[in-house]
Each structure stands twice: as structure tokens, then as C-alpha cells.
Amino acid sequence: MAWADVQGDGIEEVYVSGSFTHPGALHQRGADGAYRSVAGTGLPTVGGEAGALFFEAGGDGQPDLLIIKSPAGVALCHNQGQSRFALAPPGTLPPLTNAWRVASAADVDRDGDLDLFLGGGTIPGRYPLPADSHLWRNDGGGPRCHR
């Protein structure tokens, strides 16, 4: 699960990652306190997700969503406002495929922007061999991979 104030209204929404049979979904808290799935978000409808992370990737101050796909790959979805997302254009992230299991964002080089760590799991079809982990450092010109 990943939590963020997607709409900027002071109320956090939650994204619940999908399984192989069900896609992930964004859920919004109603006035009664219950969470309900939001329709028409533009998020990928392919199941098989290993996790998700909200972080500011688009430079507009809105939380964007990184979805870790299983068995390999990632999808970056830019927040368009009003609980709507659009897949980032090709080339936005480095062309890496891996068996990711965890994602975390932090300013590791203390330059004021968030850098992205993707932790590897095991190599698909080659258990128990470990997959590489990667640090994508944001240097203002797009993320670069550092091992």
C-alpha cells in the first residue's frame, strides 16, 4: 500500500497494489470515514504488482505513483489532479527491468530533490539468485542509475 494526499485536500488516499488476478486501485476516504475505490483514475489495469510508492517525480508538487510490477519492471504514473493519473512518457525513467521488491524515496545526496531506491528481490525463474538493487539519483536532468 502507498498513502498520499493525491487531491491536495488534506485527506490521504491509499493505493492498494494489485495481484495477478486483480488490478491495483486508488481508494478515497468518504465523509463517513470509509474508503471506497476511485473509478477512472487512468492507472494501469494490469495485475501482478509487488508494491507502490507515492513521491514527487513530476516537479509540480503533486504526489506521483511508482508501481512495482511483478515479476519485473516499474510504471511511473504522473498525478494530473482530481485523482487522475497518466503513464510517464517513455524515457522518463532509466530503461531497467528487474525483480523489484521495494521502493523508497529520500534525498540521499542532500541536494534538495528526492532520489529513488529500488531494492531487488530474486531473479525470476532463477530462485534463490538475488536481483540487483539500484539507486536512481535525481540530478535535475532526470534520474540516473547508480549501483
JSON list of C-alpha atoms in Angstrom, two decimals:
[
{"chain": "A", "resi": 1, "resn": "MET", "atom": "CA", "xyz": [0.00, 0.00, 0.00]},
{"chain": "A", "resi": 2, "resn": "ALA", "atom": "CA", "xyz": [1.02, 3.58, -0.57]},
{"chain": "A", "resi": 3, "resn": "TRP", "atom": "CA", "xyz": [-0.52, 6.65, 1.09]},
{"chain": "A", "resi": 4, "resn": "ALA", "atom": "CA", "xyz": [-0.58, 10.28, -0.11]},
{"chain": "A", "resi": 5, "resn": "ASP", "atom": "CA", "xyz": [-2.83, 13.32, -0.31]},
{"chain": "A", "resi": 6, "resn": "VAL", "atom": "CA", "xyz": [-3.39, 12.89, -4.05]},
{"chain": "A", "resi": 7, "resn": "GLN", "atom": "CA", "xyz": [-6.06, 15.58, -4.35]},
{"chain": "A", "resi": 8, "resn": "GLY", "atom": "CA", "xyz": [-4.37, 18.16, -2.13]},
{"chain": "A", "resi": 9, "resn": "ASP", "atom": "CA", "xyz": [-7.40, 18.44, 0.16]},
{"chain": "A", "resi": 10, "resn": "GLY", "atom": "CA", "xyz": [-5.69, 17.36, 3.38]},
{"chain": "A", "resi": 11, "resn": "ILE", "atom": "CA", "xyz": [-7.17, 13.84, 3.25]},
{"chain": "A", "resi": 12, "resn": "GLU", "atom": "CA", "xyz": [-4.83, 10.99, 2.31]},
{"chain": "A", "resi": 13, "resn": "GLU", "atom": "CA", "xyz": [-5.82, 8.49, -0.33]},
{"chain": "A", "resi": 14, "resn": "VAL", "atom": "CA", "xyz": [-4.44, 4.94, -0.38]},
{"chain": "A", "resi": 15, "resn": "TYR", "atom": "CA", "xyz": [-3.28, 2.89, -3.36]},
{"chain": "A", "resi": 16, "resn": "VAL", "atom": "CA", "xyz": [-3.56, -0.86, -2.81]},
{"chain": "A", "resi": 17, "resn": "SER", "atom": "CA", "xyz": [-1.31, -2.88, -5.11]},
{"chain": "A", "resi": 18, "resn": "GLY", "atom": "CA", "xyz": [-2.92, -5.50, -7.33]},
{"chain": "A", "resi": 19, "resn": "SER", "atom": "CA", "xyz": [-2.48, -9.23, -7.52]},
{"chain": "A", "resi": 20, "resn": "PHE", "atom": "CA", "xyz": [-2.14, -11.33, -10.66]},
{"chain": "A", "resi": 21, "resn": "THR", "atom": "CA", "xyz": [-5.95, -11.60, -10.86]},
{"chain": "A", "resi": 22, "resn": "HIS", "atom": "CA", "xyz": [-6.97, -8.10, -9.74]},
{"chain": "A", "resi": 23, "resn": "PRO", "atom": "CA", "xyz": [-5.50, -4.71, -10.69]},
{"chain": "A", "resi": 24, "resn": "GLY", "atom": "CA", "xyz": [-4.40, -2.24, -8.05]},
{"chain": "A", "resi": 25, "resn": "ALA", "atom": "CA", "xyz": [-6.78, 0.54, -7.10]},
{"chain": "A", "resi": 26, "resn": "LEU", "atom": "CA", "xyz": [-6.81, 4.01, -5.57]},
{"chain": "A", "resi": 27, "resn": "HIS", "atom": "CA", "xyz": [-9.15, 4.37, -2.59]},
{"chain": "A", "resi": 28, "resn": "GLN", "atom": "CA", "xyz": [-10.55, 7.63, -1.23]},
{"chain": "A", "resi": 29, "resn": "ARG", "atom": "CA", "xyz": [-11.94, 8.26, 2.26]},
{"chain": "A", "resi": 30, "resn": "GLY", "atom": "CA", "xyz": [-15.53, 9.43, 2.34]},
{"chain": "A", "resi": 31, "resn": "ALA", "atom": "CA", "xyz": [-17.30, 11.66, 4.85]},
{"chain": "A", "resi": 32, "resn": "ASP", "atom": "CA", "xyz": [-18.27, 8.55, 6.83]},
{"chain": "A", "resi": 33, "resn": "GLY", "atom": "CA", "xyz": [-14.60, 7.57, 7.19]},
{"chain": "A", "resi": 34, "resn": "ALA", "atom": "CA", "xyz": [-14.89, 4.52, 4.93]},
{"chain": "A", "resi": 35, "resn": "TYR", "atom": "CA", "xyz": [-12.55, 4.06, 1.97]},
{"chain": "A", "resi": 36, "resn": "ARG", "atom": "CA", "xyz": [-14.01, 3.47, -1.50]},
{"chain": "A", "resi": 37, "resn": "SER", "atom": "CA", "xyz": [-12.34, 2.63, -4.79]},
{"chain": "A", "resi": 38, "resn": "VAL", "atom": "CA", "xyz": [-11.97, 5.56, -7.20]},
{"chain": "A", "resi": 39, "resn": "ALA", "atom": "CA", "xyz": [-13.03, 4.83, -10.81]},
{"chain": "A", "resi": 40, "resn": "GLY", "atom": "CA", "xyz": [-11.46, 6.35, -13.93]},
{"chain": "A", "resi": 41, "resn": "THR", "atom": "CA", "xyz": [-8.04, 7.11, -12.44]},
{"chain": "A", "resi": 42, "resn": "GLY", "atom": "CA", "xyz": [-6.06, 6.29, -15.60]},
{"chain": "A", "resi": 43, "resn": "LEU", "atom": "CA", "xyz": [-3.84, 3.94, -13.58]},
{"chain": "A", "resi": 44, "resn": "PRO", "atom": "CA", "xyz": [-2.65, 0.72, -15.25]},
{"chain": "A", "resi": 45, "resn": "THR", "atom": "CA", "xyz": [-5.17, -2.10, -15.04]},
{"chain": "A", "resi": 46, "resn": "VAL", "atom": "CA", "xyz": [-2.64, -4.91, -15.23]},
{"chain": "A", "resi": 47, "resn": "GLY", "atom": "CA", "xyz": [-2.38, -7.00, -12.06]},
{"chain": "A", "resi": 48, "resn": "GLY", "atom": "CA", "xyz": [0.74, -8.58, -10.68]},
{"chain": "A", "resi": 49, "resn": "GLU", "atom": "CA", "xyz": [2.18, -5.75, -8.61]},
{"chain": "A", "resi": 50, "resn": "ALA", "atom": "CA", "xyz": [4.81, -6.12, -5.91]},
{"chain": "A", "resi": 51, "resn": "GLY", "atom": "CA", "xyz": [4.35, -2.70, -4.33]},
{"chain": "A", "resi": 52, "resn": "ALA", "atom": "CA", "xyz": [3.86, 1.03, -4.81]},
{"chain": "A", "resi": 53, "resn": "LEU", "atom": "CA", "xyz": [5.32, 4.35, -3.72]},
{"chain": "A", "resi": 54, "resn": "PHE", "atom": "CA", "xyz": [3.95, 7.89, -3.89]},
{"chain": "A", "resi": 55, "resn": "PHE", "atom": "CA", "xyz": [6.64, 10.54, -4.35]},
{"chain": "A", "resi": 56, "resn": "GLU", "atom": "CA", "xyz": [7.03, 13.85, -6.18]},
{"chain": "A", "resi": 57, "resn": "ALA", "atom": "CA", "xyz": [8.54, 12.98, -9.56]},
{"chain": "A", "resi": 58, "resn": "GLY", "atom": "CA", "xyz": [6.99, 15.50, -11.95]},
{"chain": "A", "resi": 59, "resn": "GLY", "atom": "CA", "xyz": [8.23, 18.79, -10.50]},
{"chain": "A", "resi": 60, "resn": "ASP", "atom": "CA", "xyz": [4.69, 20.08, -9.94]},
{"chain": "A", "resi": 61, "resn": "GLY", "atom": "CA", "xyz": [4.40, 19.45, -6.20]},
{"chain": "A", "resi": 62, "resn": "GLN", "atom": "CA", "xyz": [1.81, 16.67, -6.62]},
{"chain": "A", "resi": 63, "resn": "PRO", "atom": "CA", "xyz": [2.45, 13.09, -5.47]},
{"chain": "A", "resi": 64, "resn": "ASP", "atom": "CA", "xyz": [3.09, 10.77, -8.41]},
{"chain": "A", "resi": 65, "resn": "LEU", "atom": "CA", "xyz": [2.80, 6.98, -8.17]},
{"chain": "A", "resi": 66, "resn": "LEU", "atom": "CA", "xyz": [5.50, 4.42, -8.89]},
{"chain": "A", "resi": 67, "resn": "ILE", "atom": "CA", "xyz": [4.08, 0.92, -9.28]},
{"chain": "A", "resi": 68, "resn": "ILE", "atom": "CA", "xyz": [6.46, -2.02, -8.94]},
{"chain": "A", "resi": 69, "resn": "LYS", "atom": "CA", "xyz": [5.37, -4.70, -11.39]},
{"chain": "A", "resi": 70, "resn": "SER", "atom": "CA", "xyz": [5.88, -8.37, -10.75]},
{"chain": "A", "resi": 71, "resn": "PRO", "atom": "CA", "xyz": [7.83, -10.29, -11.84]},
{"chain": "A", "resi": 72, "resn": "ALA", "atom": "CA", "xyz": [9.81, -7.34, -13.28]},
{"chain": "A", "resi": 73, "resn": "GLY", "atom": "CA", "xyz": [9.53, -3.68, -14.21]},
{"chain": "A", "resi": 74, "resn": "VAL", "atom": "CA", "xyz": [8.07, -0.41, -12.98]},
{"chain": "A", "resi": 75, "resn": "ALA", "atom": "CA", "xyz": [5.39, 2.03, -14.11]},
{"chain": "A", "resi": 76, "resn": "LEU", "atom": "CA", "xyz": [5.56, 5.72, -13.22]},
{"chain": "A", "resi": 77, "resn": "CYS", "atom": "CA", "xyz": [2.17, 7.44, -13.19]},
{"chain": "A", "resi": 78, "resn": "HIS", "atom": "CA", "xyz": [2.10, 11.26, -13.09]},
{"chain": "A", "resi": 79, "resn": "ASN", "atom": "CA", "xyz": [-0.61, 12.88, -10.98]},
{"chain": "A", "resi": 80, "resn": "GLN", "atom": "CA", "xyz": [-2.85, 15.00, -13.23]},
{"chain": "A", "resi": 81, "resn": "GLY", "atom": "CA", "xyz": [-5.05, 16.23, -10.35]},
{"chain": "A", "resi": 82, "resn": "GLN", "atom": "CA", "xyz": [-8.56, 15.18, -9.31]},
{"chain": "A", "resi": 83, "resn": "SER", "atom": "CA", "xyz": [-7.42, 11.56, -8.73]},
{"chain": "A", "resi": 84, "resn": "ARG", "atom": "CA", "xyz": [-6.37, 11.18, -12.38]},
{"chain": "A", "resi": 85, "resn": "PHE", "atom": "CA", "xyz": [-3.02, 9.79, -13.50]},
{"chain": "A", "resi": 86, "resn": "ALA", "atom": "CA", "xyz": [-1.15, 9.39, -16.78]},
{"chain": "A", "resi": 87, "resn": "LEU", "atom": "CA", "xyz": [1.70, 7.00, -17.54]},
{"chain": "A", "resi": 88, "resn": "ALA", "atom": "CA", "xyz": [5.02, 8.80, -17.80]},
{"chain": "A", "resi": 89, "resn": "PRO", "atom": "CA", "xyz": [6.33, 9.02, -21.36]},
{"chain": "A", "resi": 90, "resn": "PRO", "atom": "CA", "xyz": [9.00, 6.53, -22.46]},
{"chain": "A", "resi": 91, "resn": "GLY", "atom": "CA", "xyz": [12.48, 7.58, -21.35]},
{"chain": "A", "resi": 92, "resn": "THR", "atom": "CA", "xyz": [11.28, 9.30, -18.15]},
{"chain": "A", "resi": 93, "resn": "LEU", "atom": "CA", "xyz": [12.91, 6.56, -16.09]},
{"chain": "A", "resi": 94, "resn": "PRO", "atom": "CA", "xyz": [16.06, 4.65, -16.98]},
{"chain": "A", "resi": 95, "resn": "PRO", "atom": "CA", "xyz": [15.34, 1.52, -19.08]},
{"chain": "A", "resi": 96, "resn": "LEU", "atom": "CA", "xyz": [15.79, -1.02, -16.30]},
{"chain": "A", "resi": 97, "resn": "THR", "atom": "CA", "xyz": [13.92, -4.26, -15.78]},
{"chain": "A", "resi": 98, "resn": "ASN", "atom": "CA", "xyz": [14.41, -6.26, -12.66]},
{"chain": "A", "resi": 99, "resn": "ALA", "atom": "CA", "xyz": [12.57, -8.22, -10.00]},
{"chain": "A", "resi": 100, "resn": "TRP", "atom": "CA", "xyz": [11.96, -5.26, -7.66]},
{"chain": "A", "resi": 101, "resn": "ARG", "atom": "CA", "xyz": [10.52, -5.87, -4.23]},
{"chain": "A", "resi": 102, "resn": "VAL", "atom": "CA", "xyz": [10.74, -2.50, -2.51]},
{"chain": "A", "resi": 103, "resn": "ALA", "atom": "CA", "xyz": [10.91, 1.18, -3.43]},
{"chain": "A", "resi": 104, "resn": "SER", "atom": "CA", "xyz": [11.84, 4.13, -1.25]},
{"chain": "A", "resi": 105, "resn": "ALA", "atom": "CA", "xyz": [12.41, 7.83, -1.93]},
{"chain": "A", "resi": 106, "resn": "ALA", "atom": "CA", "xyz": [14.83, 10.03, 0.01]},
{"chain": "A", "resi": 107, "resn": "ASP", "atom": "CA", "xyz": [17.26, 12.86, -0.62]},
{"chain": "A", "resi": 108, "resn": "VAL", "atom": "CA", "xyz": [20.37, 10.65, -0.31]},
{"chain": "A", "resi": 109, "resn": "ASP", "atom": "CA", "xyz": [22.78, 13.23, -1.78]},
{"chain": "A", "resi": 110, "resn": "ARG", "atom": "CA", "xyz": [21.24, 16.18, 0.14]},
{"chain": "A", "resi": 111, "resn": "ASP", "atom": "CA", "xyz": [20.70, 18.35, -2.93]},
{"chain": "A", "resi": 112, "resn": "GLY", "atom": "CA", "xyz": [17.03, 19.14, -2.22]},
{"chain": "A", "resi": 113, "resn": "ASP", "atom": "CA", "xyz": [15.35, 16.61, -4.52]},
{"chain": "A", "resi": 114, "resn": "LEU", "atom": "CA", "xyz": [14.19, 13.06, -3.98]},
{"chain": "A", "resi": 115, "resn": "ASP", "atom": "CA", "xyz": [16.29, 10.16, -5.17]},
{"chain": "A", "resi": 116, "resn": "LEU", "atom": "CA", "xyz": [14.78, 6.71, -5.68]},
{"chain": "A", "resi": 117, "resn": "PHE", "atom": "CA", "xyz": [15.99, 3.36, -4.33]},
{"chain": "A", "resi": 118, "resn": "LEU", "atom": "CA", "xyz": [14.64, 0.15, -5.85]},
{"chain": "A", "resi": 119, "resn": "GLY", "atom": "CA", "xyz": [15.51, -2.99, -3.90]},
{"chain": "A", "resi": 120, "resn": "GLY", "atom": "CA", "xyz": [15.84, -6.22, -5.83]},
{"chain": "A", "resi": 121, "resn": "GLY", "atom": "CA", "xyz": [14.16, -9.49, -4.94]},
{"chain": "A", "resi": 122, "resn": "THR", "atom": "CA", "xyz": [15.12, -12.72, -6.63]},
{"chain": "A", "resi": 123, "resn": "ILE", "atom": "CA", "xyz": [15.72, -13.26, -10.35]},
{"chain": "A", "resi": 124, "resn": "PRO", "atom": "CA", "xyz": [12.54, -14.64, -11.96]},
{"chain": "A", "resi": 125, "resn": "GLY", "atom": "CA", "xyz": [12.97, -18.33, -12.78]},
{"chain": "A", "resi": 126, "resn": "ARG", "atom": "CA", "xyz": [16.35, -18.48, -11.01]},
{"chain": "A", "resi": 127, "resn": "TYR", "atom": "CA", "xyz": [15.42, -18.64, -7.31]},
{"chain": "A", "resi": 128, "resn": "PRO", "atom": "CA", "xyz": [17.28, -18.09, -4.98]},
{"chain": "A", "resi": 129, "resn": "LEU", "atom": "CA", "xyz": [19.65, -15.89, -7.02]},
{"chain": "A", "resi": 130, "resn": "PRO", "atom": "CA", "xyz": [19.33, -12.23, -5.95]},
{"chain": "A", "resi": 131, "resn": "ALA", "atom": "CA", "xyz": [18.40, -9.46, -8.36]},
{"chain": "A", "resi": 132, "resn": "ASP", "atom": "CA", "xyz": [20.39, -6.21, -8.28]},
{"chain": "A", "resi": 133, "resn": "SER", "atom": "CA", "xyz": [19.22, -3.19, -6.30]},
{"chain": "A", "resi": 134, "resn": "HIS", "atom": "CA", "xyz": [19.54, 0.27, -7.83]},
{"chain": "A", "resi": 135, "resn": "LEU", "atom": "CA", "xyz": [19.72, 3.86, -6.67]},
{"chain": "A", "resi": 136, "resn": "TRP", "atom": "CA", "xyz": [18.32, 6.35, -9.18]},
{"chain": "A", "resi": 137, "resn": "ARG", "atom": "CA", "xyz": [19.81, 9.72, -8.26]},
{"chain": "A", "resi": 138, "resn": "ASN", "atom": "CA", "xyz": [17.84, 12.77, -9.34]},
{"chain": "A", "resi": 139, "resn": "ASP", "atom": "CA", "xyz": [20.33, 15.37, -10.55]},
{"chain": "A", "resi": 140, "resn": "GLY", "atom": "CA", "xyz": [17.75, 17.71, -12.06]},
{"chain": "A", "resi": 141, "resn": "GLY", "atom": "CA", "xyz": [18.12, 16.35, -15.60]},
{"chain": "A", "resi": 142, "resn": "GLY", "atom": "CA", "xyz": [16.21, 13.16, -14.98]},
{"chain": "A", "resi": 143, "resn": "PRO", "atom": "CA", "xyz": [17.15, 10.17, -12.84]},
{"chain": "A", "resi": 144, "resn": "ARG", "atom": "CA", "xyz": [20.42, 8.34, -13.41]},
{"chain": "A", "resi": 145, "resn": "CYS", "atom": "CA", "xyz": [21.13, 4.86, -12.15]},
{"chain": "A", "resi": 146, "resn": "HIS", "atom": "CA", "xyz": [23.89, 4.27, -9.61]},
{"chain": "A", "resi": 147, "resn": "ARG", "atom": "CA", "xyz": [24.61, 0.78, -8.29]}
]
